[in-house]
CSV table of C-alpha atoms in Angstrom, one decimal:
chain,number,residue,atom,x,y,z
A,1,UNK,CA,131.5,72.3,79.4
A,2,UNK,CA,128.3,70.4,79.6
A,3,UNK,CA,127.1,67.8,77.2
A,4,UNK,CA,124.1,69.9,76.1
A,5,UNK,CA,126.4,72.6,74.9
A,6,UNK,CA,128.7,70.2,73.2
A,7,UNK,CA,125.7,68.6,71.4
A,8,UNK,CA,124.5,72.1,70.3
A,9,UNK,CA,128.0,72.9,68.9
A,10,UNK,CA,128.1,69.6,67.0
A,11,UNK,CA,124.5,70.1,65.7
A,12,UNK,CA,125.4,73.5,64.4
A,13,UNK,CA,128.6,72.2,62.7
A,14,UNK,CA,126.6,69.4,61.1
A,15,UNK,CA,124.0,72.0,59.8
A,16,UNK,CA,126.9,74.1,58.4
A,17,UNK,CA,126.2,77.0,60.8
A,18,UNK,CA,129.1,79.1,62.2
A,19,UNK,CA,129.2,79.2,66.0
A,20,UNK,CA,131.5,80.6,68.8
A,21,UNK,CA,131.9,78.9,72.1
A,22,UNK,CA,132.8,81.4,74.8
A,23,UNK,CA,134.5,79.9,77.9
A,24,UNK,CA,135.2,81.9,81.0
A,25,UNK,CA,138.7,80.8,82.0
A,26,UNK,CA,138.1,82.1,85.5
A,27,UNK,CA,135.0,80.1,86.5
A,28,UNK,CA,134.9,77.5,83.6
A,29,UNK,CA,131.4,78.6,82.5
A,30,UNK,CA,130.7,78.4,78.8
A,31,UNK,CA,128.0,79.5,76.3
A,32,UNK,CA,127.2,79.2,72.6
A,33,UNK,CA,126.9,82.2,70.3
A,34,UNK,CA,125.4,81.9,66.9
A,35,UNK,CA,126.4,84.0,63.9
A,36,UNK,CA,124.3,87.2,63.7
A,37,UNK,CA,123.3,86.8,67.3
A,38,UNK,CA,123.3,90.2,69.0
A,39,UNK,CA,126.2,90.5,71.6
A,40,UNK,CA,127.1,93.9,73.1
A,41,UNK,CA,130.3,95.5,74.3
A,42,UNK,CA,133.9,94.3,74.1
A,43,UNK,CA,132.7,90.7,73.9
A,44,UNK,CA,130.5,91.6,70.9
A,45,UNK,CA,133.4,93.1,69.0
A,46,UNK,CA,135.6,90.2,69.7
A,47,UNK,CA,132.9,87.7,68.6
A,48,UNK,CA,132.2,89.6,65.3
A,49,UNK,CA,136.0,89.5,64.6
A,50,UNK,CA,136.2,85.8,65.3
A,51,UNK,CA,133.3,85.1,62.8
A,52,UNK,CA,135.0,87.4,60.3
A,53,UNK,CA,138.5,86.0,60.5
A,54,UNK,CA,137.9,82.4,61.6
A,55,UNK,CA,140.5,82.9,64.3
A,56,UNK,CA,140.0,81.7,67.9
A,57,UNK,CA,141.4,83.9,70.6
A,58,UNK,CA,141.4,84.9,74.3
A,59,UNK,CA,139.9,88.3,75.2
A,60,UNK,CA,139.5,90.4,78.3
A,61,UNK,CA,135.9,91.7,78.5
A,62,UNK,CA,134.1,93.2,81.5
A,63,UNK,CA,136.9,92.2,83.8
A,64,UNK,CA,136.7,88.5,82.7
A,65,UNK,CA,139.3,86.4,80.9
A,66,UNK,CA,137.5,84.7,78.1
A,67,UNK,CA,138.4,82.2,75.4
A,68,UNK,CA,136.5,82.4,72.1
A,69,UNK,CA,136.6,79.2,70.0
A,70,UNK,CA,135.2,79.8,66.5
A,71,UNK,CA,133.8,76.8,64.7
A,72,UNK,CA,133.3,77.6,61.0
A,73,UNK,CA,131.5,75.0,58.8
A,74,UNK,CA,133.6,72.2,57.5
A,75,UNK,CA,134.9,73.2,54.0
A,76,UNK,CA,133.0,71.5,51.3
A,77,UNK,CA,134.4,70.6,47.9
A,78,UNK,CA,131.9,70.1,45.0
A,79,UNK,CA,133.4,68.7,41.9
A,80,UNK,CA,131.5,68.9,38.6
A,81,UNK,CA,132.8,66.0,36.6
A,82,UNK,CA,133.4,62.4,37.6
A,83,UNK,CA,136.6,62.3,35.6
A,84,UNK,CA,140.1,60.8,36.1
A,85,UNK,CA,141.3,63.9,38.0
A,86,UNK,CA,138.3,63.7,40.3
A,87,UNK,CA,139.2,60.1,41.2
A,88,UNK,CA,142.5,61.3,42.6
A,89,UNK,CA,141.1,64.6,44.0
A,90,UNK,CA,138.3,63.1,46.0
A,91,UNK,CA,140.3,60.9,48.4
A,92,UNK,CA,143.1,63.5,48.8
A,93,UNK,CA,140.5,66.3,49.6
A,94,UNK,CA,138.8,64.0,52.1
A,95,UNK,CA,142.0,63.4,54.0
A,96,UNK,CA,142.7,67.1,53.9
A,97,UNK,CA,139.4,67.7,55.8
A,98,UNK,CA,137.0,68.5,53.0
A,99,UNK,CA,133.5,67.2,52.7
A,100,UNK,CA,133.6,66.0,49.0
A,101,UNK,CA,130.7,65.7,46.6
A,102,UNK,CA,130.9,64.8,42.9
A,103,UNK,CA,128.2,65.7,40.4
A,104,UNK,CA,128.1,64.4,36.8
A,105,UNK,CA,124.9,63.6,34.8
A,106,UNK,CA,126.9,61.2,32.6
A,107,UNK,CA,126.2,57.9,34.4
A,108,UNK,CA,129.1,56.1,32.6
A,109,UNK,CA,131.5,58.5,34.5
A,110,UNK,CA,129.5,58.8,37.7
A,111,UNK,CA,129.6,55.2,38.8
A,112,UNK,CA,130.1,53.9,42.3
A,113,UNK,CA,132.6,51.5,40.9
A,114,UNK,CA,134.9,54.4,39.8
A,115,UNK,CA,134.2,56.4,43.0
A,116,UNK,CA,134.0,54.2,46.1
A,117,UNK,CA,133.5,56.1,49.4
A,118,UNK,CA,132.5,59.4,47.8
A,119,UNK,CA,129.1,61.1,47.7
A,120,UNK,CA,128.3,60.8,44.1
A,121,UNK,CA,125.4,62.4,42.3
A,122,UNK,CA,124.7,61.1,38.8
A,123,UNK,CA,122.5,64.0,37.9
A,124,UNK,CA,122.6,67.6,36.5
A,125,UNK,CA,124.3,70.3,38.6
A,126,UNK,CA,121.0,72.4,38.3
A,127,UNK,CA,119.1,69.6,40.1
A,128,UNK,CA,121.6,68.8,42.8
A,129,UNK,CA,122.7,72.4,43.6
A,130,UNK,CA,119.1,73.5,44.1
A,131,UNK,CA,118.7,70.7,46.7
A,132,UNK,CA,122.2,71.2,48.2
A,133,UNK,CA,123.0,74.9,47.7
A,134,UNK,CA,126.6,76.1,47.6
A,135,UNK,CA,127.8,78.6,50.3
A,136,UNK,CA,130.8,80.7,51.3
A,137,UNK,CA,132.4,77.6,52.9
A,138,UNK,CA,132.2,75.6,49.6
A,139,UNK,CA,134.8,75.3,46.8
A,140,UNK,CA,133.6,74.4,43.3
A,141,UNK,CA,135.8,72.7,40.8
A,142,UNK,CA,134.5,72.2,37.2
A,143,UNK,CA,136.4,69.7,35.3
A,144,UNK,CA,134.0,68.2,32.7
A,145,UNK,CA,135.2,70.5,29.8
A,146,UNK,CA,131.6,70.5,28.8
A,147,UNK,CA,129.9,73.9,28.9
A,148,UNK,CA,126.4,72.4,29.3
A,149,UNK,CA,127.5,70.7,32.5
A,150,UNK,CA,130.1,73.2,33.9
A,151,UNK,CA,128.6,76.6,33.1
A,152,UNK,CA,125.5,76.6,35.3
A,153,UNK,CA,127.6,75.3,38.3
A,154,UNK,CA,130.3,78.0,37.8
A,155,UNK,CA,127.7,80.8,37.7
A,156,UNK,CA,126.0,79.3,40.8
A,157,UNK,CA,129.3,79.2,42.6
A,158,UNK,CA,130.1,82.8,41.9
A,159,UNK,CA,126.6,83.9,43.1
A,160,UNK,CA,126.9,81.8,46.3
A,161,UNK,CA,130.3,83.5,47.1
A,162,UNK,CA,132.2,80.1,47.1
A,163,UNK,CA,135.6,80.7,48.6
A,164,UNK,CA,137.1,79.0,45.6
A,165,UNK,CA,135.9,78.5,42.0
A,166,UNK,CA,138.2,76.7,39.5
A,167,UNK,CA,137.7,75.5,36.0
A,168,UNK,CA,139.7,73.2,33.9
A,169,UNK,CA,140.8,74.3,30.4
A,170,UNK,CA,143.4,76.3,28.5
A,171,UNK,CA,143.4,80.0,28.3
A,172,UNK,CA,141.6,79.8,25.0
A,173,UNK,CA,138.9,77.6,26.4
A,174,UNK,CA,138.6,79.9,29.4
A,175,UNK,CA,138.2,83.0,27.2
A,176,UNK,CA,135.3,81.3,25.5
A,177,UNK,CA,133.9,80.4,28.9
A,178,UNK,CA,134.1,84.0,30.1
A,179,UNK,CA,132.0,85.1,27.1
A,180,UNK,CA,129.4,82.4,27.8
A,181,UNK,CA,129.2,83.4,31.5
A,182,UNK,CA,128.8,87.1,30.6
A,183,UNK,CA,126.0,86.1,28.3
A,184,UNK,CA,124.4,84.2,31.2
A,185,UNK,CA,124.5,87.4,33.3
A,186,UNK,CA,127.5,86.7,35.5
A,187,UNK,CA,129.3,89.8,36.7
A,188,UNK,CA,132.8,90.5,35.2
A,189,UNK,CA,134.3,91.0,38.7
A,190,UNK,CA,132.9,87.6,39.8
A,191,UNK,CA,134.2,85.9,36.7
A,192,UNK,CA,137.6,87.3,37.5
A,193,UNK,CA,137.6,85.1,40.6
A,194,UNK,CA,137.6,81.9,38.6
A,195,UNK,CA,141.0,80.1,38.8
A,196,UNK,CA,141.6,79.1,35.2
A,197,UNK,CA,143.6,77.4,34.0
A,198,UNK,CA,143.0,75.5,37.2
A,199,UNK,CA,145.6,74.6,39.9
A,200,UNK,CA,148.9,76.0,41.3
A,201,UNK,CA,151.7,76.0,38.7
A,202,UNK,CA,153.7,73.0,39.9
A,203,UNK,CA,154.2,71.5,36.4
A,204,UNK,CA,151.6,68.9,37.1
A,205,UNK,CA,151.3,66.3,34.3
A,206,UNK,CA,149.3,63.3,35.4
A,207,UNK,CA,145.7,63.5,36.6
A,208,UNK,CA,146.8,62.8,40.2
A,209,UNK,CA,149.4,65.6,40.0
A,210,UNK,CA,146.8,68.0,38.7
A,211,UNK,CA,144.6,67.0,41.6
A,212,UNK,CA,147.5,68.0,44.0
A,213,UNK,CA,147.8,71.3,42.2
A,214,UNK,CA,144.1,71.9,42.5
A,215,UNK,CA,143.9,70.9,46.2
A,216,UNK,CA,146.9,73.1,47.0
A,217,UNK,CA,145.2,76.1,45.3
A,218,UNK,CA,141.9,75.4,47.3
A,219,UNK,CA,143.7,75.2,50.6
A,220,UNK,CA,145.5,78.5,49.8
A,221,UNK,CA,142.2,80.2,49.0
A,222,UNK,CA,140.7,78.8,52.2
A,223,UNK,CA,143.5,79.9,54.5
A,224,UNK,CA,144.4,83.2,53.0
A,225,UNK,CA,140.9,84.6,52.3
A,226,UNK,CA,140.4,86.3,55.7
A,227,UNK,CA,143.8,88.1,55.4
A,228,UNK,CA,142.7,89.8,52.2
A,229,UNK,CA,145.9,88.5,50.8
A,230,UNK,CA,146.0,88.9,47.0
A,231,UNK,CA,147.8,85.6,46.9
A,232,UNK,CA,144.5,83.9,47.8
A,233,UNK,CA,143.6,83.4,44.1
A,234,UNK,CA,147.0,81.9,43.5
A,235,UNK,CA,149.0,81.5,40.3
A,236,UNK,CA,146.9,79.7,37.8
A,237,UNK,CA,148.5,76.8,36.0
B,1,UNK,CA,125.5,57.7,51.7
B,2,UNK,CA,123.0,60.6,51.2
B,3,UNK,CA,122.3,61.2,54.8
B,4,UNK,CA,125.7,60.7,56.2
B,5,UNK,CA,126.8,63.3,58.7
B,6,UNK,CA,129.0,65.9,57.1
B,7,UNK,CA,131.7,65.7,59.7
B,8,UNK,CA,134.4,63.1,59.9
B,9,UNK,CA,132.9,61.0,62.7
B,10,UNK,CA,136.0,58.9,62.9
B,11,UNK,CA,138.5,61.7,63.5
B,12,UNK,CA,136.6,64.7,64.7
B,13,UNK,CA,137.4,65.1,68.4
B,14,UNK,CA,134.2,67.0,69.5
B,15,UNK,CA,132.0,64.4,67.8
B,16,UNK,CA,134.0,61.6,69.5
B,17,UNK,CA,133.6,63.4,72.9
B,18,UNK,CA,129.8,63.6,72.4
B,19,UNK,CA,129.7,59.9,71.4
B,20,UNK,CA,131.9,58.8,74.3
B,21,UNK,CA,129.8,60.8,76.9
B,22,UNK,CA,126.6,59.3,75.5
B,23,UNK,CA,128.1,55.8,75.9
B,24,UNK,CA,128.5,56.6,79.6
B,25,UNK,CA,132.2,57.3,79.6
B,26,UNK,CA,133.8,60.1,81.6
B,27,UNK,CA,135.4,62.6,79.3
B,28,UNK,CA,137.7,65.6,79.4
B,29,UNK,CA,138.2,68.2,76.6
B,30,UNK,CA,141.6,69.9,76.2
B,31,UNK,CA,141.8,73.0,74.1
B,32,UNK,CA,144.7,75.1,72.9
B,33,UNK,CA,143.8,78.6,74.1
B,34,UNK,CA,147.0,80.5,73.4
B,35,UNK,CA,150.2,80.0,71.4
B,36,UNK,CA,153.4,81.9,71.2
B,37,UNK,CA,156.1,81.5,68.5
B,38,UNK,CA,156.1,78.4,66.4
B,39,UNK,CA,153.3,76.1,67.6
B,40,UNK,CA,152.2,73.0,65.7
B,41,UNK,CA,148.5,73.2,66.3
B,42,UNK,CA,146.5,76.4,66.1
B,43,UNK,CA,144.4,78.0,68.9
B,44,UNK,CA,141.1,76.2,69.2
B,45,UNK,CA,142.5,72.7,68.5
B,46,UNK,CA,141.1,69.9,70.7
B,47,UNK,CA,142.3,66.7,72.3
B,48,UNK,CA,139.6,64.7,74.0
B,49,UNK,CA,140.4,62.1,76.7
B,50,UNK,CA,138.4,59.5,78.6
B,51,UNK,CA,139.1,58.2,82.1
B,52,UNK,CA,141.0,55.2,80.8
B,53,UNK,CA,143.4,57.5,78.9
B,54,UNK,CA,142.1,56.9,75.4
B,55,UNK,CA,142.4,60.0,73.4
B,56,UNK,CA,141.6,61.6,70.0
B,57,UNK,CA,142.7,64.8,68.3
B,58,UNK,CA,145.8,66.8,69.1
B,59,UNK,CA,147.1,69.9,70.8
B,60,UNK,CA,150.6,69.7,69.5
B,61,UNK,CA,152.6,67.6,67.1
B,62,UNK,CA,152.5,64.7,69.6
B,63,UNK,CA,155.0,66.4,71.9
B,64,UNK,CA,152.8,67.0,75.0
B,65,UNK,CA,149.8,64.9,74.4
B,66,UNK,CA,151.0,62.3,77.0
B,67,UNK,CA,151.3,65.0,79.7
B,68,UNK,CA,147.9,66.4,78.8
B,69,UNK,CA,146.3,63.0,79.0
B,70,UNK,CA,147.7,62.4,82.5
B,71,UNK,CA,146.4,65.8,83.7
B,72,UNK,CA,143.0,65.2,82.0
B,73,UNK,CA,142.5,62.0,84.1
B,74,UNK,CA,142.9,64.2,87.2
B,75,UNK,CA,140.4,66.7,85.8
B,76,UNK,CA,137.9,63.9,85.2
B,77,UNK,CA,138.4,62.7,88.8
B,78,UNK,CA,138.0,65.9,90.6
B,79,UNK,CA,136.0,68.1,88.1
B,80,UNK,CA,138.3,71.1,88.5
B,81,UNK,CA,139.3,72.6,85.2
B,82,UNK,CA,143.1,73.3,84.7
B,83,UNK,CA,145.3,75.5,82.6
B,84,UNK,CA,148.5,73.8,81.4
B,85,UNK,CA,151.4,75.6,79.9
B,86,UNK,CA,154.1,73.9,77.8
B,87,UNK,CA,157.2,75.3,76.2
B,88,UNK,CA,161.0,74.9,75.9
B,89,UNK,CA,161.5,77.2,78.9
B,90,UNK,CA,159.9,74.5,81.1
B,91,UNK,CA,162.2,72.6,83.4
B,92,UNK,CA,160.6,69.5,82.1
B,93,UNK,CA,161.2,70.6,78.5
B,94,UNK,CA,163.4,67.7,77.8
B,95,UNK,CA,160.6,65.4,78.8
B,96,UNK,CA,157.4,67.0,77.6
B,97,UNK,CA,158.4,70.2,75.9
B,98,UNK,CA,157.8,71.4,72.4
B,99,UNK,CA,160.8,70.7,70.2
B,100,UNK,CA,159.6,73.4,67.8
B,101,UNK,CA,160.6,76.1,70.4
B,102,UNK,CA,157.1,77.5,70.8
B,103,UNK,CA,154.9,77.8,73.8
B,104,UNK,CA,151.2,76.8,74.2
B,105,UNK,CA,148.6,77.0,76.9
B,106,UNK,CA,146.0,74.2,77.1
B,107,UNK,CA,142.7,74.5,79.0
B,108,UNK,CA,141.5,71.1,80.3
B,109,UNK,CA,137.9,70.8,81.4
B,110,UNK,CA,135.6,67.9,82.3
B,111,UNK,CA,132.5,67.3,80.1
B,112,UNK,CA,129.6,67.2,82.5
């Protein structure tokens, strides 16, 4: 591998673009393939599959033994609400490999003092999400309990195809939320993707335990999505 | 922190490899290309190594990294990529094998 190729791979990863590195295990040559780039033949099929499943693999194509290493964008976690749960969730999610961002227009909550070492946006989700759009490699967690902060972000997350969308609140709270999202024009099928009440059912009681339940549910959604496994949505808690 | 890179520059092996190379170090990249049975790190995982034996990342749960580092220093010296295979079936299993019982193949190449 040469440094120019490695730099291109890292640049793509920083820009949140999916890429495959194809290495010829016979002669050591390697090349970069971008998502949606036209590649024909057996290699093309294997490359599309790698982008679809996120699984790296070896493949025989045109008499060559090739290794396809898929680099999907780093999963991003956007938390709406700089609340107590978020104070625990942010460092845990960072350790688990997520790029974490917290958005909350209430500056008393969204203070650097309460959230050291986290990207913190003391502004409305409407503003921040238009500058930093959500994508399929993003998870959105809405935990403010305040419809005027949470609802826009939830709808944006469903439209962007976020791999995980979760919202804090009881079943009753969620039923009211569903009505509001329908009124905003969200599709019923999409609304059904929202994990609510949020988190795996592990009997979490404290804010930190709820953060564990949420993070576990996010990881499950991330890792089981390509399998089409119905468990991907998880058991809501 | 607005313009901070998205990736974890402290732990991401490919970012570290790029940084090391730019600093003028000689670097090898080791990649898990196949696994059988129970393997601790998935296909595509990287370990990056410099000529002094410093390394970042992992290709197993710490079972075979030492052996990969040794081989990587050879690869850095002579520039020839190598395929390594580790598993409990190896004669050296008791030394550098995988206690989990799986097998892995690791491709080691020099960063040029």
